[in-house]
Amino acid sequence: MPAGAPGTVERTEGSRLVRTTKTRLRRARAAQDGAGPEPGRTPAALVLLCSVAAAATAVAQPLVLGHTLDLLLRGGDPGPWPALSAALLVGEVLLDSLTALFTGRCNAGWTASIRSRAFTGLLHGVPDRARPYSPGDVGTRLTLNAADAGGVPAARAALAASLVTPAGALVALAFVDLWVAACVLAGLPALALVLRAFARDTGASVAAYQRVQSQIASRLLEAMEGAATIAAAGTGARERRRVLAPLAELGALGGRMWVLHGRALARSGVLVPLLVLAATAVGGVRLASGALSVGDLLAVCRYAQLAAGVGGAATLLGAVVRGRRARERTLALERLPALAYGTCDLPPGGPGDLELCGVRVLRDGREVLRADGVRVPGGSTAAVVGRSGAGKSVLAAVAGRLIDPDEGHVLLDGVRLDRLGREALRTEVAFAFERPVLGGGTVAEAVAAGPRRVPPEHVRRAVRAAGADAFVRRLPRGYDTPLPSAPLSGGEYQRLGLARAFAHAGRLLVMDDATSSLDTATEYEVDRALRRSVRPGTRLVVAHRPSVAARADRVIWLEDGRVRAVAPHRELWREPDYRALFGSGGDEDPAPHRDRGARPEGARS
């Protein structure tokens, strides 16, 4: 079909519409997720516009000053030329000020956008894919690397404008005198080679520097988190050496970067004066021959300096190279694969039947979980037990769809979890963890935060069920106490995490070692309140104590990532290997008798 035919035009318009629609959807999704849209090209365009205008003003100045000088030397009336010279000088100052202002705004906008998008990608990414990034590494990527990456658009615009000045100076120089222009042009390839070598050698050094920088930050954060252990063990000096061990490599890499930068500046610092000297010499010869006036010689010298200023672009080029390497590091977080949600809903009034069908999870090519035909009836409690590394937390994550299995699928009331919409999944599946992250706000706001709106009375009911009401009331402002300033112990913090899970409990509640910081008596009271005060549903509990397993309706026993048995605790207790999980070699169940008989009426056994 010939170009311009109706079919071609329709396809072109259709493709353009699809691209526009996809772009709008991406921006809308980013705004909905809290990442916010990119600042766009406008901030960088303003930097470029002001920089180019300042460059044009700088290029016009020598010609105007030279002409003004010639008029003054001839004793004639200079007319408006002195005023024009002054206006160009003032204009350059104003344009440089605007360039600095727009550069700051551009850097701030892009840095904020990059940080927000990387942080959103990290939060929405599959937890297993985010596991390789340590907290210190993430902190470095979101702070230093994001700031370097945010400066790229403005630096790139300034770099483009910095090349406008030499180009314009060459054109103006050719207008004044072709011989001097040819002399300057002959020396520019040497400056271009200096910049090219600088960009090539700097890239690898910057990437290595940023990597080592993250290593130190990660080790420092680990040491801060374990400060009490380090102090108790008296290993402060050893830990200091461990944290600072990469410092020698960092210093070497930083020194190499400065050497490269200094070498580029030194070479350009030698070439530029030689180039200006040669242009001045040629200009002097042309002045002596009468081909140039004094004003022309002034313009020639200034234009030679401006044309040779291409060597000064090394600093901007270094910022662009460093920012691009930093952007690669932030993009790694931004592009973490996220869970894809479907569009299905759960059937109304379902009890929360949970079933794992042919589930298989791999990590680094090694099978860490295999579960097939494991079913937890709706409304019952299943305890997941096994030795460390048996796959308990992996099973909990798969059951609540924090991760997807590599094979098989998980059903909730007969619907595959990967086919549920995000709202349907997160409102019906709640999690409680060993170390919950509650964020900021007040205690009440932290408990209420979640996929559904929770009324204040439900918040208090959930806090009471978690055994936290007594200590919350003792806080300076009770439920209105800001969480960051609340003096809470690890167990109290864990109970607030339980309260949040209880407040948002749906058909399935997954508790991954969520009562590890509670004593046995408190844990028992929490379990009783959970059964009586929290919305009835299916409960999957990662357990380490026999008392927890004894109170469950059934136990899922994992061994080396495989399901060894699914049965009530009393039946499994006859197995020596099962008793050994809890450090018991005897035949007597150490779980309190009252725990086993404390189920409410109608509970399954």
Short mmCIF file of N, CA and C in Angstrom, two decimals, residues 100-197:
data_model
loop_
_atom_site.label_atom_id
_atom_site.label_comp_id
_atom_site.label_asym_id
_atom_site.label_seq_id
_atom_site.Cartn_x
_atom_site.Cartn_y
_atom_site.Cartn_z
N ALA A 100 20.66 28.92 37.17
CA ALA A 100 20.90 28.31 38.48
C ALA A 100 19.58 27.99 39.18
N LEU A 101 18.60 28.90 39.09
CA LEU A 101 17.30 28.68 39.73
C LEU A 101 16.59 27.47 39.13
N PHE A 102 16.50 27.42 37.80
CA PHE A 102 15.80 26.32 37.14
C PHE A 102 16.56 24.99 37.30
N THR A 103 17.89 25.08 37.40
CA THR A 103 18.67 23.86 37.64
C THR A 103 18.33 23.27 38.99
N GLY A 104 18.25 24.13 40.01
CA GLY A 104 17.88 23.64 41.34
C GLY A 104 16.51 23.01 41.35
N ARG A 105 15.55 23.65 40.69
CA ARG A 105 14.19 23.09 40.66
C ARG A 105 14.14 21.78 39.87
N CYS A 106 14.87 21.75 38.77
CA CYS A 106 14.91 20.53 37.96
C CYS A 106 15.52 19.37 38.75
N ASN A 107 16.64 19.64 39.42
CA ASN A 107 17.29 18.60 40.21
C ASN A 107 16.38 18.10 41.33
N ALA A 108 15.71 19.04 42.01
CA ALA A 108 14.83 18.65 43.12
C ALA A 108 13.65 17.82 42.62
N GLY A 109 13.04 18.26 41.51
CA GLY A 109 11.88 17.54 40.99
C GLY A 109 12.23 16.13 40.52
N TRP A 110 13.33 16.01 39.79
CA TRP A 110 13.73 14.69 39.29
C TRP A 110 14.21 13.78 40.41
N THR A 111 14.93 14.34 41.37
CA THR A 111 15.38 13.51 42.50
C THR A 111 14.20 12.98 43.29
N ALA A 112 13.22 13.84 43.56
CA ALA A 112 12.03 13.38 44.29
C ALA A 112 11.28 12.32 43.50
N SER A 113 11.15 12.52 42.19
CA SER A 113 10.43 11.54 41.37
C SER A 113 11.17 10.21 41.34
N ILE A 114 12.48 10.24 41.17
CA ILE A 114 13.26 8.99 41.11
C ILE A 114 13.18 8.25 42.43
N ARG A 115 13.31 8.97 43.54
CA ARG A 115 13.20 8.33 44.85
C ARG A 115 11.83 7.71 45.05
N SER A 116 10.80 8.46 44.70
CA SER A 116 9.44 7.97 44.90
C SER A 116 9.17 6.73 44.06
N ARG A 117 9.60 6.75 42.80
CA ARG A 117 9.34 5.61 41.92
C ARG A 117 10.15 4.39 42.34
N ALA A 118 11.39 4.61 42.77
CA ALA A 118 12.20 3.48 43.23
C ALA A 118 11.62 2.90 44.51
N PHE A 119 11.17 3.76 45.42
CA PHE A 119 10.59 3.28 46.67
C PHE A 119 9.28 2.54 46.42
N THR A 120 8.48 3.06 45.50
CA THR A 120 7.22 2.40 45.15
C THR A 120 7.49 1.04 44.52
N GLY A 121 8.50 0.98 43.62
CA GLY A 121 8.85 -0.30 43.02
C GLY A 121 9.32 -1.30 44.05
N LEU A 122 10.05 -0.81 45.07
CA LEU A 122 10.52 -1.70 46.13
C LEU A 122 9.36 -2.23 46.96
N LEU A 123 8.40 -1.35 47.30
CA LEU A 123 7.27 -1.78 48.12
C LEU A 123 6.33 -2.71 47.37
N HIS A 124 6.18 -2.50 46.07
CA HIS A 124 5.26 -3.32 45.28
C HIS A 124 5.92 -4.56 44.71
N GLY A 125 7.24 -4.65 44.82
CA GLY A 125 7.93 -5.79 44.25
C GLY A 125 7.69 -7.06 45.03
N VAL A 126 7.86 -8.18 44.36
CA VAL A 126 7.75 -9.48 45.03
C VAL A 126 8.85 -9.55 46.10
N PRO A 127 8.50 -9.86 47.36
CA PRO A 127 9.51 -9.84 48.43
C PRO A 127 10.76 -10.65 48.13
N ASP A 128 10.61 -11.80 47.48
CA ASP A 128 11.78 -12.62 47.18
C ASP A 128 12.74 -11.91 46.24
N ARG A 129 12.21 -11.12 45.30
CA ARG A 129 13.06 -10.41 44.35
C ARG A 129 13.76 -9.22 45.00
N ALA A 130 13.19 -8.70 46.09
CA ALA A 130 13.82 -7.58 46.80
C ALA A 130 14.80 -8.06 47.86
N ARG A 131 14.82 -9.36 48.14
CA ARG A 131 15.66 -9.89 49.20
C ARG A 131 17.16 -9.60 49.00
N PRO A 132 17.70 -9.64 47.75
CA PRO A 132 19.15 -9.41 47.59
C PRO A 132 19.60 -8.00 47.97
N TYR A 133 18.68 -7.04 48.07
CA TYR A 133 19.06 -5.67 48.36
C TYR A 133 18.99 -5.44 49.88
N SER A 134 20.15 -5.26 50.49
CA SER A 134 20.20 -5.04 51.93
C SER A 134 19.66 -3.64 52.26
N PRO A 135 19.24 -3.41 53.52
CA PRO A 135 18.73 -2.07 53.88
C PRO A 135 19.73 -0.96 53.61
N GLY A 136 21.02 -1.20 53.90
CA GLY A 136 22.01 -0.17 53.63
C GLY A 136 22.16 0.13 52.15
N ASP A 137 22.10 -0.92 51.32
CA ASP A 137 22.19 -0.75 49.88
C ASP A 137 20.99 0.03 49.37
N VAL A 138 19.80 -0.32 49.88
CA VAL A 138 18.59 0.39 49.47
C VAL A 138 18.67 1.86 49.88
N GLY A 139 19.16 2.11 51.11
CA GLY A 139 19.29 3.49 51.57
C GLY A 139 20.23 4.30 50.68
N THR A 140 21.34 3.69 50.25
CA THR A 140 22.28 4.39 49.37
C THR A 140 21.64 4.68 48.02
N ARG A 141 20.91 3.72 47.50
CA ARG A 141 20.27 3.92 46.20
C ARG A 141 19.20 5.01 46.25
N LEU A 142 18.48 5.09 47.38
CA LEU A 142 17.40 6.06 47.49
C LEU A 142 17.88 7.45 47.89
N THR A 143 19.12 7.58 48.36
CA THR A 143 19.62 8.89 48.79
C THR A 143 20.70 9.40 47.83
N LEU A 144 21.91 8.91 47.98
CA LEU A 144 23.02 9.41 47.17
C LEU A 144 22.81 9.14 45.68
N ASN A 145 22.46 7.89 45.35
CA ASN A 145 22.30 7.56 43.93
C ASN A 145 21.13 8.30 43.31
N ALA A 146 20.03 8.44 44.04
CA ALA A 146 18.88 9.17 43.51
C ALA A 146 19.23 10.64 43.27
N ALA A 147 20.02 11.23 44.18
CA ALA A 147 20.42 12.64 44.00
C ALA A 147 21.31 12.79 42.77
N ASP A 148 22.26 11.86 42.58
CA ASP A 148 23.11 11.93 41.39
C ASP A 148 22.29 11.74 40.11
N ALA A 149 21.37 10.78 40.15
CA ALA A 149 20.54 10.52 38.97
C ALA A 149 19.60 11.70 38.69
N GLY A 150 19.11 12.34 39.76
CA GLY A 150 18.21 13.48 39.57
C GLY A 150 18.88 14.68 38.94
N GLY A 151 20.21 14.74 39.01
CA GLY A 151 20.91 15.87 38.40
C GLY A 151 21.23 15.69 36.94
N VAL A 152 20.93 14.51 36.38
CA VAL A 152 21.28 14.24 34.98
C VAL A 152 20.55 15.13 33.98
N PRO A 153 19.20 15.30 34.07
CA PRO A 153 18.53 16.12 33.05
C PRO A 153 19.09 17.54 32.98
N ALA A 154 19.32 18.17 34.15
CA ALA A 154 19.86 19.54 34.12
C ALA A 154 21.30 19.54 33.64
N ALA A 155 22.10 18.56 34.07
CA ALA A 155 23.50 18.50 33.63
C ALA A 155 23.59 18.25 32.13
N ARG A 156 22.69 17.41 31.63
CA ARG A 156 22.69 17.14 30.19
C ARG A 156 22.31 18.40 29.40
N ALA A 157 21.35 19.16 29.92
CA ALA A 157 20.96 20.41 29.26
C ALA A 157 22.10 21.41 29.31
N ALA A 158 22.75 21.50 30.47
CA ALA A 158 23.88 22.43 30.59
C ALA A 158 25.05 22.00 29.70
N LEU A 159 25.25 20.68 29.56
CA LEU A 159 26.32 20.18 28.70
C LEU A 159 26.04 20.54 27.24
N ALA A 160 24.78 20.38 26.83
CA ALA A 160 24.41 20.75 25.45
C ALA A 160 24.63 22.25 25.22
N ALA A 161 24.25 23.05 26.23
CA ALA A 161 24.43 24.49 26.09
C ALA A 161 25.91 24.86 26.09
N SER A 162 26.72 24.09 26.85
CA SER A 162 28.16 24.40 26.89
C SER A 162 28.82 24.14 25.54
N LEU A 163 28.22 23.30 24.73
CA LEU A 163 28.75 23.05 23.39
C LEU A 163 28.26 24.10 22.38
N VAL A 164 27.17 24.79 22.75
CA VAL A 164 26.67 25.86 21.89
C VAL A 164 27.66 27.03 21.87
N THR A 165 28.25 27.32 23.02
CA THR A 165 29.19 28.44 23.10
C THR A 165 30.39 28.26 22.17
N PRO A 166 31.12 27.11 22.22
CA PRO A 166 32.23 26.94 21.27
C PRO A 166 31.80 26.97 19.82
N ALA A 167 30.64 26.36 19.53
CA ALA A 167 30.17 26.34 18.15
C ALA A 167 29.85 27.76 17.67
N GLY A 168 29.15 28.51 18.53
CA GLY A 168 28.83 29.89 18.16
C GLY A 168 30.07 30.76 18.05
N ALA A 169 31.04 30.49 18.96
CA ALA A 169 32.29 31.27 18.91
C ALA A 169 33.05 30.99 17.62
N LEU A 170 33.04 29.74 17.16
CA LEU A 170 33.72 29.40 15.90
C LEU A 170 33.07 30.11 14.72
N VAL A 171 31.72 30.11 14.71
CA VAL A 171 31.01 30.78 13.63
C VAL A 171 31.34 32.28 13.63
N ALA A 172 31.28 32.88 14.84
CA ALA A 172 31.58 34.32 14.93
C ALA A 172 33.04 34.59 14.55
N LEU A 173 33.93 33.69 14.96
CA LEU A 173 35.35 33.85 14.63
C LEU A 173 35.57 33.79 13.12
N ALA A 174 34.86 32.87 12.47
CA ALA A 174 34.97 32.78 11.01
C ALA A 174 34.44 34.06 10.35
N PHE A 175 33.43 34.66 10.96
CA PHE A 175 32.89 35.91 10.43
C PHE A 175 33.92 37.04 10.55
N VAL A 176 34.69 37.02 11.68
CA VAL A 176 35.69 38.07 11.90
C VAL A 176 36.92 37.83 11.03
N ASP A 177 37.46 36.56 11.09
CA ASP A 177 38.67 36.26 10.31
C ASP A 177 38.77 34.76 10.12
N LEU A 178 38.83 34.31 8.88
CA LEU A 178 38.87 32.88 8.57
C LEU A 178 40.17 32.22 9.01
N TRP A 179 41.30 32.96 8.94
CA TRP A 179 42.58 32.36 9.29
C TRP A 179 42.65 32.00 10.79
N VAL A 180 42.18 32.90 11.61
CA VAL A 180 42.18 32.61 13.05
C VAL A 180 41.21 31.47 13.35
N ALA A 181 40.06 31.46 12.66
CA ALA A 181 39.09 30.38 12.86
C ALA A 181 39.68 29.03 12.49
N ALA A 182 40.45 28.99 11.40
CA ALA A 182 41.08 27.74 10.98
C ALA A 182 42.11 27.28 12.01
N CYS A 183 42.82 28.22 12.60
CA CYS A 183 43.82 27.89 13.63
C CYS A 183 43.15 27.26 14.85
N VAL A 184 42.06 27.84 15.30
CA VAL A 184 41.33 27.30 16.47
C VAL A 184 40.72 25.95 16.14
N LEU A 185 40.15 25.83 14.95
CA LEU A 185 39.49 24.59 14.56
C LEU A 185 40.48 23.43 14.50
N ALA A 186 41.71 23.72 14.15
CA ALA A 186 42.72 22.66 14.06
C ALA A 186 43.04 22.06 15.42
N GLY A 187 42.87 22.84 16.50
CA GLY A 187 43.21 22.34 17.83
C GLY A 187 42.05 21.69 18.57
N LEU A 188 40.81 21.84 18.10
CA LEU A 188 39.64 21.30 18.81
C LEU A 188 39.60 19.77 18.84
N PRO A 189 40.02 19.02 17.78
CA PRO A 189 39.98 17.56 17.88
C PRO A 189 40.76 17.01 19.07
N ALA A 190 41.87 17.64 19.43
CA ALA A 190 42.65 17.18 20.58
C ALA A 190 41.84 17.31 21.86
N LEU A 191 41.09 18.43 22.01
CA LEU A 191 40.24 18.59 23.19
C LEU A 191 39.11 17.57 23.20
N ALA A 192 38.55 17.27 22.04
CA ALA A 192 37.47 16.27 21.95
C ALA A 192 37.97 14.89 22.37
N LEU A 193 39.19 14.54 22.00
CA LEU A 193 39.76 13.25 22.40
C LEU A 193 39.96 13.18 23.91
N VAL A 194 40.35 14.30 24.52
CA VAL A 194 40.51 14.33 25.98
C VAL A 194 39.18 14.04 26.66
N LEU A 195 38.11 14.67 26.19
CA LEU A 195 36.78 14.45 26.78
C LEU A 195 36.30 13.02 26.55
N ARG A 196 36.55 12.48 25.40
CA ARG A 196 36.11 11.12 25.10
C ARG A 196 36.80 10.11 26.01
N ALA A 197 38.11 10.27 26.19
CA ALA A 197 38.85 9.36 27.08
C ALA A 197 38.37 9.51 28.52
#
